Coordinates of C-alpha atoms in Angstrom, one line a residue:
M1 CA 134.6 176.9 169.0
I2 CA 134.8 173.2 170.1
W3 CA 131.8 173.9 172.5
M4 CA 129.6 174.3 169.4
V5 CA 130.2 170.7 168.2
P6 CA 128.0 169.0 170.9
G7 CA 125.2 171.5 170.1
I8 CA 125.3 170.7 166.4
F9 CA 125.5 167.0 167.2
I10 CA 122.4 167.3 169.5
L11 CA 120.6 169.3 166.8
F12 CA 121.2 166.6 164.2
L13 CA 120.3 163.9 166.7
N14 CA 117.1 165.8 167.5
M15 CA 116.2 166.0 163.8
F16 CA 116.9 162.3 163.3
I17 CA 114.7 161.4 166.3
D18 CA 111.9 163.6 164.9
D19 CA 112.1 161.9 161.5
F20 CA 112.2 158.4 163.2
D21 CA 109.2 159.4 165.3
T22 CA 107.3 160.5 162.2
L23 CA 108.1 157.2 160.5
L24 CA 106.9 155.2 163.5
I25 CA 103.7 157.2 163.7
G26 CA 103.2 156.8 159.9
A27 CA 103.7 153.0 160.2
E28 CA 101.2 152.8 163.0
I29 CA 98.6 154.8 161.0
N30 CA 99.2 152.6 157.9
T31 CA 98.8 149.4 159.9

């Protein structure tokens, strides 16, 4: 089951990057 850990980590990393992207885009629109 250890092989699942990197996949979960990448999934969370992906979600975090998506949220960060949205924040950056929102900041650009607000400026």
